[in-house]
Amino acid sequence: GSYTTRLLASFIMTDPDETKTPSKGNLILRTKKNMAGKVVSSKLVKKALPEEAKQLLKWLRIIFDKTGQPKNGEIVEKNLLKIVAKGKILSDEKLVSMKEFLVADEALRRSFDILYELYDYNGNPEKIKKVHYKFERVVKYLREVEEHVTNILKQHLQPKSMGKIKVIFDILADIKFIEGVWLSQEISDELFQLVNALSKYTQFHYN
């Protein structure tokens, strides 16, 4: 199996025209196809997202709402869409290659795989405590994604835009938030839906 927030770098992945092997979901590439010839905006990016990504964002927002952090959910989605829009522009202008994001994507995929495996521990404090190191590993991989994406984009974006990347990962790579979600039995159904959405996203392959 494989779990989540293919959030940023998995949103920015391999261009199938640049590799002979099948590649997994590439948010920027797939969004580009839905936005050909249109002016780039966060609103348009959200509308053009592939269905797996829309479901991922939907359930992530719901979980933030259910855990009393609706503002953080709004901030993550808003900043993420802006970064994806900027990534789309940079890709169109050939300033950034999709291949550059492969390393970031690998780290993100690993974090999702671990979270998927941890789903069965939802609502079980004793087991969650025993696998605390796995949650730490998730955070480590998410921070690696942040580092890779930052290094790729820093020469192209203003400090304000780069700050949006940090904000996204400061929220998502918060181990207290992640473990808190897993500890809560009240949001088991929502967590299942998120894990399911993330799994579908990570399993996407170009035909």
JSON list of C-alpha atoms in Angstrom, two decimals:
[
{"chain": "A", "resi": 1, "resn": "GLY", "atom": "CA", "xyz": [0.00, 0.00, 0.00]},
{"chain": "A", "resi": 2, "resn": "SER", "atom": "CA", "xyz": [0.89, 3.65, -0.04]},
{"chain": "A", "resi": 3, "resn": "TYR", "atom": "CA", "xyz": [-0.47, 6.65, 1.94]},
{"chain": "A", "resi": 4, "resn": "THR", "atom": "CA", "xyz": [-0.30, 10.50, 1.44]},
{"chain": "A", "resi": 5, "resn": "THR", "atom": "CA", "xyz": [0.07, 13.94, 1.36]},
{"chain": "A", "resi": 6, "resn": "ARG", "atom": "CA", "xyz": [1.68, 13.72, -2.00]},
{"chain": "A", "resi": 7, "resn": "LEU", "atom": "CA", "xyz": [1.40, 17.26, -1.35]},
{"chain": "A", "resi": 8, "resn": "LEU", "atom": "CA", "xyz": [3.90, 19.38, -3.07]},
{"chain": "A", "resi": 9, "resn": "ALA", "atom": "CA", "xyz": [6.57, 17.52, -4.90]},
{"chain": "A", "resi": 10, "resn": "SER", "atom": "CA", "xyz": [4.23, 14.77, -5.88]},
{"chain": "A", "resi": 11, "resn": "PHE", "atom": "CA", "xyz": [2.18, 17.59, -7.21]},
{"chain": "A", "resi": 12, "resn": "ILE", "atom": "CA", "xyz": [5.27, 18.40, -9.29]},
{"chain": "A", "resi": 13, "resn": "MET", "atom": "CA", "xyz": [6.54, 15.21, -10.86]},
{"chain": "A", "resi": 14, "resn": "THR", "atom": "CA", "xyz": [7.96, 13.49, -13.91]},
{"chain": "A", "resi": 15, "resn": "ASP", "atom": "CA", "xyz": [7.02, 14.53, -17.41]},
{"chain": "A", "resi": 16, "resn": "PRO", "atom": "CA", "xyz": [6.19, 11.29, -19.28]},
{"chain": "A", "resi": 17, "resn": "ASP", "atom": "CA", "xyz": [7.78, 12.79, -22.38]},
{"chain": "A", "resi": 18, "resn": "GLU", "atom": "CA", "xyz": [11.10, 12.94, -20.53]},
{"chain": "A", "resi": 19, "resn": "THR", "atom": "CA", "xyz": [11.32, 9.30, -19.47]},
{"chain": "A", "resi": 20, "resn": "LYS", "atom": "CA", "xyz": [10.83, 5.89, -21.02]},
{"chain": "A", "resi": 21, "resn": "THR", "atom": "CA", "xyz": [9.39, 4.37, -17.86]},
{"chain": "A", "resi": 22, "resn": "PRO", "atom": "CA", "xyz": [5.81, 4.97, -16.64]},
{"chain": "A", "resi": 23, "resn": "SER", "atom": "CA", "xyz": [5.63, 7.84, -14.17]},
{"chain": "A", "resi": 24, "resn": "LYS", "atom": "CA", "xyz": [3.27, 8.54, -11.34]},
{"chain": "A", "resi": 25, "resn": "GLY", "atom": "CA", "xyz": [0.90, 11.48, -10.95]},
{"chain": "A", "resi": 26, "resn": "ASN", "atom": "CA", "xyz": [2.41, 14.83, -11.80]},
{"chain": "A", "resi": 27, "resn": "LEU", "atom": "CA", "xyz": [0.18, 17.61, -10.60]},
{"chain": "A", "resi": 28, "resn": "ILE", "atom": "CA", "xyz": [1.80, 20.41, -12.58]},
{"chain": "A", "resi": 29, "resn": "LEU", "atom": "CA", "xyz": [2.02, 18.40, -15.79]},
{"chain": "A", "resi": 30, "resn": "ARG", "atom": "CA", "xyz": [-1.52, 17.08, -15.58]},
{"chain": "A", "resi": 31, "resn": "THR", "atom": "CA", "xyz": [-2.86, 20.46, -14.53]},
{"chain": "A", "resi": 32, "resn": "LYS", "atom": "CA", "xyz": [-1.05, 22.07, -17.47]},
{"chain": "A", "resi": 33, "resn": "LYS", "atom": "CA", "xyz": [-3.05, 19.95, -19.89]},
{"chain": "A", "resi": 34, "resn": "ASN", "atom": "CA", "xyz": [-6.27, 21.31, -18.40]},
{"chain": "A", "resi": 35, "resn": "MET", "atom": "CA", "xyz": [-5.07, 24.92, -18.55]},
{"chain": "A", "resi": 36, "resn": "ALA", "atom": "CA", "xyz": [-3.59, 25.18, -22.04]},
{"chain": "A", "resi": 37, "resn": "GLY", "atom": "CA", "xyz": [-3.71, 28.75, -23.30]},
{"chain": "A", "resi": 38, "resn": "LYS", "atom": "CA", "xyz": [-5.27, 30.14, -20.10]},
{"chain": "A", "resi": 39, "resn": "VAL", "atom": "CA", "xyz": [-3.94, 32.74, -17.67]},
{"chain": "A", "resi": 40, "resn": "VAL", "atom": "CA", "xyz": [-2.53, 31.01, -14.59]},
{"chain": "A", "resi": 41, "resn": "SER", "atom": "CA", "xyz": [-4.24, 31.66, -11.25]},
{"chain": "A", "resi": 42, "resn": "SER", "atom": "CA", "xyz": [-4.73, 29.72, -8.02]},
{"chain": "A", "resi": 43, "resn": "LYS", "atom": "CA", "xyz": [-8.46, 29.49, -8.69]},
{"chain": "A", "resi": 44, "resn": "LEU", "atom": "CA", "xyz": [-7.87, 28.06, -12.15]},
{"chain": "A", "resi": 45, "resn": "VAL", "atom": "CA", "xyz": [-5.21, 25.68, -10.86]},
{"chain": "A", "resi": 46, "resn": "LYS", "atom": "CA", "xyz": [-7.65, 24.24, -8.30]},
{"chain": "A", "resi": 47, "resn": "LYS", "atom": "CA", "xyz": [-10.30, 23.76, -10.97]},
{"chain": "A", "resi": 48, "resn": "ALA", "atom": "CA", "xyz": [-7.79, 22.06, -13.28]},
{"chain": "A", "resi": 49, "resn": "LEU", "atom": "CA", "xyz": [-6.36, 19.67, -10.68]},
{"chain": "A", "resi": 50, "resn": "PRO", "atom": "CA", "xyz": [-6.67, 15.96, -11.43]},
{"chain": "A", "resi": 51, "resn": "GLU", "atom": "CA", "xyz": [-9.50, 14.33, -9.45]},
{"chain": "A", "resi": 52, "resn": "GLU", "atom": "CA", "xyz": [-7.12, 12.48, -7.08]},
{"chain": "A", "resi": 53, "resn": "ALA", "atom": "CA", "xyz": [-5.56, 15.79, -6.03]},
{"chain": "A", "resi": 54, "resn": "LYS", "atom": "CA", "xyz": [-8.97, 17.42, -5.54]},
{"chain": "A", "resi": 55, "resn": "GLN", "atom": "CA", "xyz": [-10.03, 14.59, -3.24]},
{"chain": "A", "resi": 56, "resn": "LEU", "atom": "CA", "xyz": [-6.75, 14.80, -1.35]},
{"chain": "A", "resi": 57, "resn": "LEU", "atom": "CA", "xyz": [-7.17, 18.51, -0.67]},
{"chain": "A", "resi": 58, "resn": "LYS", "atom": "CA", "xyz": [-10.84, 18.05, 0.18]},
{"chain": "A", "resi": 59, "resn": "TRP", "atom": "CA", "xyz": [-10.20, 15.49, 2.92]},
{"chain": "A", "resi": 60, "resn": "LEU", "atom": "CA", "xyz": [-7.12, 17.27, 4.22]},
{"chain": "A", "resi": 61, "resn": "ARG", "atom": "CA", "xyz": [-9.22, 20.41, 4.68]},
{"chain": "A", "resi": 62, "resn": "ILE", "atom": "CA", "xyz": [-11.96, 18.39, 6.42]},
{"chain": "A", "resi": 63, "resn": "ILE", "atom": "CA", "xyz": [-9.42, 16.90, 8.84]},
{"chain": "A", "resi": 64, "resn": "PHE", "atom": "CA", "xyz": [-8.09, 20.36, 9.67]},
{"chain": "A", "resi": 65, "resn": "ASP", "atom": "CA", "xyz": [-11.67, 21.48, 10.29]},
{"chain": "A", "resi": 66, "resn": "LYS", "atom": "CA", "xyz": [-12.46, 18.45, 12.48]},
{"chain": "A", "resi": 67, "resn": "THR", "atom": "CA", "xyz": [-9.32, 19.01, 14.57]},
{"chain": "A", "resi": 68, "resn": "GLY", "atom": "CA", "xyz": [-10.21, 22.65, 15.20]},
{"chain": "A", "resi": 69, "resn": "GLN", "atom": "CA", "xyz": [-7.60, 24.07, 12.82]},
{"chain": "A", "resi": 70, "resn": "PRO", "atom": "CA", "xyz": [-9.63, 25.32, 9.83]},
{"chain": "A", "resi": 71, "resn": "LYS", "atom": "CA", "xyz": [-7.29, 28.28, 9.37]},
{"chain": "A", "resi": 72, "resn": "ASN", "atom": "CA", "xyz": [-4.29, 26.00, 8.89]},
{"chain": "A", "resi": 73, "resn": "GLY", "atom": "CA", "xyz": [-6.20, 24.00, 6.29]},
{"chain": "A", "resi": 74, "resn": "GLU", "atom": "CA", "xyz": [-7.01, 27.19, 4.43]},
{"chain": "A", "resi": 75, "resn": "ILE", "atom": "CA", "xyz": [-3.40, 28.38, 4.61]},
{"chain": "A", "resi": 76, "resn": "VAL", "atom": "CA", "xyz": [-1.99, 25.07, 3.33]},
{"chain": "A", "resi": 77, "resn": "GLU", "atom": "CA", "xyz": [-4.39, 24.91, 0.38]},
{"chain": "A", "resi": 78, "resn": "LYS", "atom": "CA", "xyz": [-3.99, 28.58, -0.53]},
{"chain": "A", "resi": 79, "resn": "ASN", "atom": "CA", "xyz": [-0.17, 28.51, -0.43]},
{"chain": "A", "resi": 80, "resn": "LEU", "atom": "CA", "xyz": [0.04, 25.15, -2.16]},
{"chain": "A", "resi": 81, "resn": "LEU", "atom": "CA", "xyz": [-2.10, 26.28, -5.08]},
{"chain": "A", "resi": 82, "resn": "LYS", "atom": "CA", "xyz": [0.02, 29.42, -5.45]},
{"chain": "A", "resi": 83, "resn": "ILE", "atom": "CA", "xyz": [3.24, 27.41, -5.54]},
{"chain": "A", "resi": 84, "resn": "VAL", "atom": "CA", "xyz": [1.80, 24.93, -8.04]},
{"chain": "A", "resi": 85, "resn": "ALA", "atom": "CA", "xyz": [0.66, 27.86, -10.22]},
{"chain": "A", "resi": 86, "resn": "LYS", "atom": "CA", "xyz": [4.17, 29.34, -10.11]},
{"chain": "A", "resi": 87, "resn": "GLY", "atom": "CA", "xyz": [5.65, 25.93, -10.86]},
{"chain": "A", "resi": 88, "resn": "LYS", "atom": "CA", "xyz": [3.37, 25.66, -13.87]},
{"chain": "A", "resi": 89, "resn": "ILE", "atom": "CA", "xyz": [4.60, 29.02, -15.17]},
{"chain": "A", "resi": 90, "resn": "LEU", "atom": "CA", "xyz": [8.27, 28.10, -14.63]},
{"chain": "A", "resi": 91, "resn": "SER", "atom": "CA", "xyz": [7.70, 24.79, -16.40]},
{"chain": "A", "resi": 92, "resn": "ASP", "atom": "CA", "xyz": [6.01, 26.52, -19.34]},
{"chain": "A", "resi": 93, "resn": "GLU", "atom": "CA", "xyz": [8.98, 28.88, -19.61]},
{"chain": "A", "resi": 94, "resn": "LYS", "atom": "CA", "xyz": [11.43, 25.96, -19.48]},
{"chain": "A", "resi": 95, "resn": "LEU", "atom": "CA", "xyz": [13.08, 27.40, -16.38]},
{"chain": "A", "resi": 96, "resn": "VAL", "atom": "CA", "xyz": [12.41, 24.28, -14.35]},
{"chain": "A", "resi": 97, "resn": "SER", "atom": "CA", "xyz": [12.51, 20.68, -15.52]},
{"chain": "A", "resi": 98, "resn": "MET", "atom": "CA", "xyz": [10.11, 18.12, -14.12]},
{"chain": "A", "resi": 99, "resn": "LYS", "atom": "CA", "xyz": [13.08, 15.78, -13.71]},
{"chain": "A", "resi": 100, "resn": "GLU", "atom": "CA", "xyz": [14.45, 18.07, -11.01]},
{"chain": "A", "resi": 101, "resn": "PHE", "atom": "CA", "xyz": [11.55, 17.14, -8.76]},
{"chain": "A", "resi": 102, "resn": "LEU", "atom": "CA", "xyz": [12.15, 13.39, -8.84]},
{"chain": "A", "resi": 103, "resn": "VAL", "atom": "CA", "xyz": [14.26, 13.38, -5.68]},
{"chain": "A", "resi": 104, "resn": "ALA", "atom": "CA", "xyz": [11.65, 15.41, -3.82]},
{"chain": "A", "resi": 105, "resn": "ASP", "atom": "CA", "xyz": [8.94, 13.11, -5.10]},
{"chain": "A", "resi": 106, "resn": "GLU", "atom": "CA", "xyz": [10.75, 10.03, -3.84]},
{"chain": "A", "resi": 107, "resn": "ALA", "atom": "CA", "xyz": [10.96, 11.46, -0.31]},
{"chain": "A", "resi": 108, "resn": "LEU", "atom": "CA", "xyz": [7.31, 12.45, -0.41]},
{"chain": "A", "resi": 109, "resn": "ARG", "atom": "CA", "xyz": [6.26, 9.00, -1.61]},
{"chain": "A", "resi": 110, "resn": "ARG", "atom": "CA", "xyz": [8.16, 7.39, 1.26]},
{"chain": "A", "resi": 111, "resn": "SER", "atom": "CA", "xyz": [6.38, 9.58, 3.81]},
{"chain": "A", "resi": 112, "resn": "PHE", "atom": "CA", "xyz": [3.01, 8.62, 2.33]},
{"chain": "A", "resi": 113, "resn": "ASP", "atom": "CA", "xyz": [3.85, 4.92, 2.32]},
{"chain": "A", "resi": 114, "resn": "ILE", "atom": "CA", "xyz": [4.67, 5.05, 6.04]},
{"chain": "A", "resi": 115, "resn": "LEU", "atom": "CA", "xyz": [1.49, 6.95, 6.88]},
{"chain": "A", "resi": 116, "resn": "TYR", "atom": "CA", "xyz": [-0.58, 4.45, 4.92]},
{"chain": "A", "resi": 117, "resn": "GLU", "atom": "CA", "xyz": [0.96, 1.61, 6.92]},
{"chain": "A", "resi": 118, "resn": "LEU", "atom": "CA", "xyz": [0.20, 3.48, 10.16]},
{"chain": "A", "resi": 119, "resn": "TYR", "atom": "CA", "xyz": [-3.51, 3.86, 9.46]},
{"chain": "A", "resi": 120, "resn": "ASP", "atom": "CA", "xyz": [-4.39, 0.71, 11.45]},
{"chain": "A", "resi": 121, "resn": "TYR", "atom": "CA", "xyz": [-2.99, 2.35, 14.59]},
{"chain": "A", "resi": 122, "resn": "ASN", "atom": "CA", "xyz": [-5.65, 5.07, 14.51]},
{"chain": "A", "resi": 123, "resn": "GLY", "atom": "CA", "xyz": [-7.19, 5.55, 17.96]},
{"chain": "A", "resi": 124, "resn": "ASN", "atom": "CA", "xyz": [-4.68, 3.28, 19.74]},
{"chain": "A", "resi": 125, "resn": "PRO", "atom": "CA", "xyz": [-2.42, 5.43, 22.01]},
{"chain": "A", "resi": 126, "resn": "GLU", "atom": "CA", "xyz": [-0.24, 2.55, 23.18]},
{"chain": "A", "resi": 127, "resn": "LYS", "atom": "CA", "xyz": [0.59, 1.36, 19.67]},
{"chain": "A", "resi": 128, "resn": "ILE", "atom": "CA", "xyz": [1.09, 4.92, 18.43]},
{"chain": "A", "resi": 129, "resn": "LYS", "atom": "CA", "xyz": [3.60, 5.51, 21.22]},
{"chain": "A", "resi": 130, "resn": "LYS", "atom": "CA", "xyz": [5.51, 2.38, 20.19]},
{"chain": "A", "resi": 131, "resn": "VAL", "atom": "CA", "xyz": [5.76, 3.52, 16.58]},
{"chain": "A", "resi": 132, "resn": "HIS", "atom": "CA", "xyz": [6.59, 7.14, 17.39]},
{"chain": "A", "resi": 133, "resn": "TYR", "atom": "CA", "xyz": [9.84, 6.69, 15.47]},
{"chain": "A", "resi": 134, "resn": "LYS", "atom": "CA", "xyz": [7.84, 6.02, 12.30]},
{"chain": "A", "resi": 135, "resn": "PHE", "atom": "CA", "xyz": [6.01, 9.31, 12.66]},
{"chain": "A", "resi": 136, "resn": "GLU", "atom": "CA", "xyz": [9.41, 10.97, 13.15]},
{"chain": "A", "resi": 137, "resn": "ARG", "atom": "CA", "xyz": [10.50, 9.36, 9.90]},
{"chain": "A", "resi": 138, "resn": "VAL", "atom": "CA", "xyz": [7.46, 10.81, 8.13]},
{"chain": "A", "resi": 139, "resn": "VAL", "atom": "CA", "xyz": [8.43, 14.28, 9.34]},
{"chain": "A", "resi": 140, "resn": "LYS", "atom": "CA", "xyz": [12.02, 13.70, 8.22]},
{"chain": "A", "resi": 141, "resn": "TYR", "atom": "CA", "xyz": [10.88, 12.82, 4.70]},
{"chain": "A", "resi": 142, "resn": "LEU", "atom": "CA", "xyz": [8.48, 15.76, 4.52]},
{"chain": "A", "resi": 143, "resn": "ARG", "atom": "CA", "xyz": [11.30, 18.11, 5.53]},
{"chain": "A", "resi": 144, "resn": "GLU", "atom": "CA", "xyz": [13.46, 16.56, 2.82]},
{"chain": "A", "resi": 145, "resn": "VAL", "atom": "CA", "xyz": [10.72, 17.37, 0.33]},
{"chain": "A", "resi": 146, "resn": "GLU", "atom": "CA", "xyz": [10.70, 20.96, 1.57]},
{"chain": "A", "resi": 147, "resn": "GLU", "atom": "CA", "xyz": [14.48, 21.19, 1.22]},
{"chain": "A", "resi": 148, "resn": "HIS", "atom": "CA", "xyz": [14.52, 19.77, -2.31]},
{"chain": "A", "resi": 149, "resn": "VAL", "atom": "CA", "xyz": [11.65, 21.96, -3.54]},
{"chain": "A", "resi": 150, "resn": "THR", "atom": "CA", "xyz": [13.19, 25.03, -1.92]},
{"chain": "A", "resi": 151, "resn": "ASN", "atom": "CA", "xyz": [16.53, 24.40, -3.61]},
{"chain": "A", "resi": 152, "resn": "ILE", "atom": "CA", "xyz": [14.85, 23.97, -6.99]},
{"chain": "A", "resi": 153, "resn": "LEU", "atom": "CA", "xyz": [12.69, 27.09, -6.81]},
{"chain": "A", "resi": 154, "resn": "LYS", "atom": "CA", "xyz": [14.74, 29.57, -4.77]},
{"chain": "A", "resi": 155, "resn": "GLN", "atom": "CA", "xyz": [16.51, 31.10, -7.76]},
{"chain": "A", "resi": 156, "resn": "HIS", "atom": "CA", "xyz": [13.20, 31.70, -9.52]},
{"chain": "A", "resi": 157, "resn": "LEU", "atom": "CA", "xyz": [10.87, 32.96, -6.77]},
{"chain": "A", "resi": 158, "resn": "GLN", "atom": "CA", "xyz": [10.78, 35.98, -4.49]},
{"chain": "A", "resi": 159, "resn": "PRO", "atom": "CA", "xyz": [11.39, 35.48, -0.74]},
{"chain": "A", "resi": 160, "resn": "LYS", "atom": "CA", "xyz": [7.66, 35.98, -0.09]},
{"chain": "A", "resi": 161, "resn": "SER", "atom": "CA", "xyz": [6.80, 33.07, -2.36]},
{"chain": "A", "resi": 162, "resn": "MET", "atom": "CA", "xyz": [9.55, 30.92, -0.88]},
{"chain": "A", "resi": 163, "resn": "GLY", "atom": "CA", "xyz": [8.09, 31.66, 2.55]},
{"chain": "A", "resi": 164, "resn": "LYS", "atom": "CA", "xyz": [4.87, 29.98, 1.43]},
{"chain": "A", "resi": 165, "resn": "ILE", "atom": "CA", "xyz": [6.74, 26.70, 1.00]},
{"chain": "A", "resi": 166, "resn": "LYS", "atom": "CA", "xyz": [8.05, 26.91, 4.57]},
{"chain": "A", "resi": 167, "resn": "VAL", "atom": "CA", "xyz": [4.58, 27.68, 5.90]},
{"chain": "A", "resi": 168, "resn": "ILE", "atom": "CA", "xyz": [3.11, 24.63, 4.13]},
{"chain": "A", "resi": 169, "resn": "PHE", "atom": "CA", "xyz": [5.64, 22.25, 5.65]},
{"chain": "A", "resi": 170, "resn": "ASP", "atom": "CA", "xyz": [5.70, 23.89, 9.08]},
{"chain": "A", "resi": 171, "resn": "ILE", "atom": "CA", "xyz": [2.03, 22.91, 9.28]},
{"chain": "A", "resi": 172, "resn": "LEU", "atom": "CA", "xyz": [2.12, 19.51, 7.55]},
{"chain": "A", "resi": 173, "resn": "ALA", "atom": "CA", "xyz": [5.41, 18.28, 9.06]},
{"chain": "A", "resi": 174, "resn": "ASP", "atom": "CA", "xyz": [4.27, 18.95, 12.63]},
{"chain": "A", "resi": 175, "resn": "ILE", "atom": "CA", "xyz": [4.56, 15.61, 14.43]},
{"chain": "A", "resi": 176, "resn": "LYS", "atom": "CA", "xyz": [2.14, 16.71, 17.16]},
{"chain": "A", "resi": 177, "resn": "PHE", "atom": "CA", "xyz": [-0.49, 17.44, 14.52]},
{"chain": "A", "resi": 178, "resn": "ILE", "atom": "CA", "xyz": [0.08, 14.14, 12.68]},
{"chain": "A", "resi": 179, "resn": "GLU", "atom": "CA", "xyz": [0.05, 12.00, 15.80]},
{"chain": "A", "resi": 180, "resn": "GLY", "atom": "CA", "xyz": [-2.93, 13.96, 17.11]},
{"chain": "A", "resi": 181, "resn": "VAL", "atom": "CA", "xyz": [-4.89, 13.01, 14.00]},
{"chain": "A", "resi": 182, "resn": "TRP", "atom": "CA", "xyz": [-3.94, 9.35, 14.48]},
{"chain": "A", "resi": 183, "resn": "LEU", "atom": "CA", "xyz": [-4.88, 9.42, 18.16]},
{"chain": "A", "resi": 184, "resn": "SER", "atom": "CA", "xyz": [-8.37, 10.74, 17.50]},
{"chain": "A", "resi": 185, "resn": "GLN", "atom": "CA", "xyz": [-11.05, 8.09, 17.07]},
{"chain": "A", "resi": 186, "resn": "GLU", "atom": "CA", "xyz": [-13.57, 10.83, 16.34]},
{"chain": "A", "resi": 187, "resn": "ILE", "atom": "CA", "xyz": [-12.11, 11.40, 12.88]},
{"chain": "A", "resi": 188, "resn": "SER", "atom": "CA", "xyz": [-11.41, 7.77, 11.93]},
{"chain": "A", "resi": 189, "resn": "ASP", "atom": "CA", "xyz": [-13.80, 7.96, 8.97]},
{"chain": "A", "resi": 190, "resn": "GLU", "atom": "CA", "xyz": [-12.25, 11.18, 7.69]},
{"chain": "A", "resi": 191, "resn": "LEU", "atom": "CA", "xyz": [-8.74, 9.79, 8.11]},
{"chain": "A", "resi": 192, "resn": "PHE", "atom": "CA", "xyz": [-9.75, 6.70, 6.16]},
{"chain": "A", "resi": 193, "resn": "GLN", "atom": "CA", "xyz": [-11.03, 8.89, 3.32]},
{"chain": "A", "resi": 194, "resn": "LEU", "atom": "CA", "xyz": [-7.79, 10.90, 3.31]},
{"chain": "A", "resi": 195, "resn": "VAL", "atom": "CA", "xyz": [-5.64, 7.77, 3.30]},
{"chain": "A", "resi": 196, "resn": "ASN", "atom": "CA", "xyz": [-7.76, 6.36, 0.51]},
{"chain": "A", "resi": 197, "resn": "ALA", "atom": "CA", "xyz": [-7.44, 9.56, -1.55]},
{"chain": "A", "resi": 198, "resn": "LEU", "atom": "CA", "xyz": [-3.70, 9.68, -1.00]},
{"chain": "A", "resi": 199, "resn": "SER", "atom": "CA", "xyz": [-3.31, 6.03, -1.90]},
{"chain": "A", "resi": 200, "resn": "LYS", "atom": "CA", "xyz": [-5.19, 6.55, -5.17]},
{"chain": "A", "resi": 201, "resn": "TYR", "atom": "CA", "xyz": [-3.00, 9.55, -5.93]},
{"chain": "A", "resi": 202, "resn": "THR", "atom": "CA", "xyz": [0.26, 7.68, -5.30]},
{"chain": "A", "resi": 203, "resn": "GLN", "atom": "CA", "xyz": [-0.89, 4.72, -7.37]},
{"chain": "A", "resi": 204, "resn": "PHE", "atom": "CA", "xyz": [-1.58, 6.81, -10.46]},
{"chain": "A", "resi": 205, "resn": "HIS", "atom": "CA", "xyz": [0.42, 5.83, -13.54]},
{"chain": "A", "resi": 206, "resn": "TYR", "atom": "CA", "xyz": [0.35, 7.25, -17.04]},
{"chain": "A", "resi": 207, "resn": "ASN", "atom": "CA", "xyz": [-0.97, 4.79, -19.54]}
]
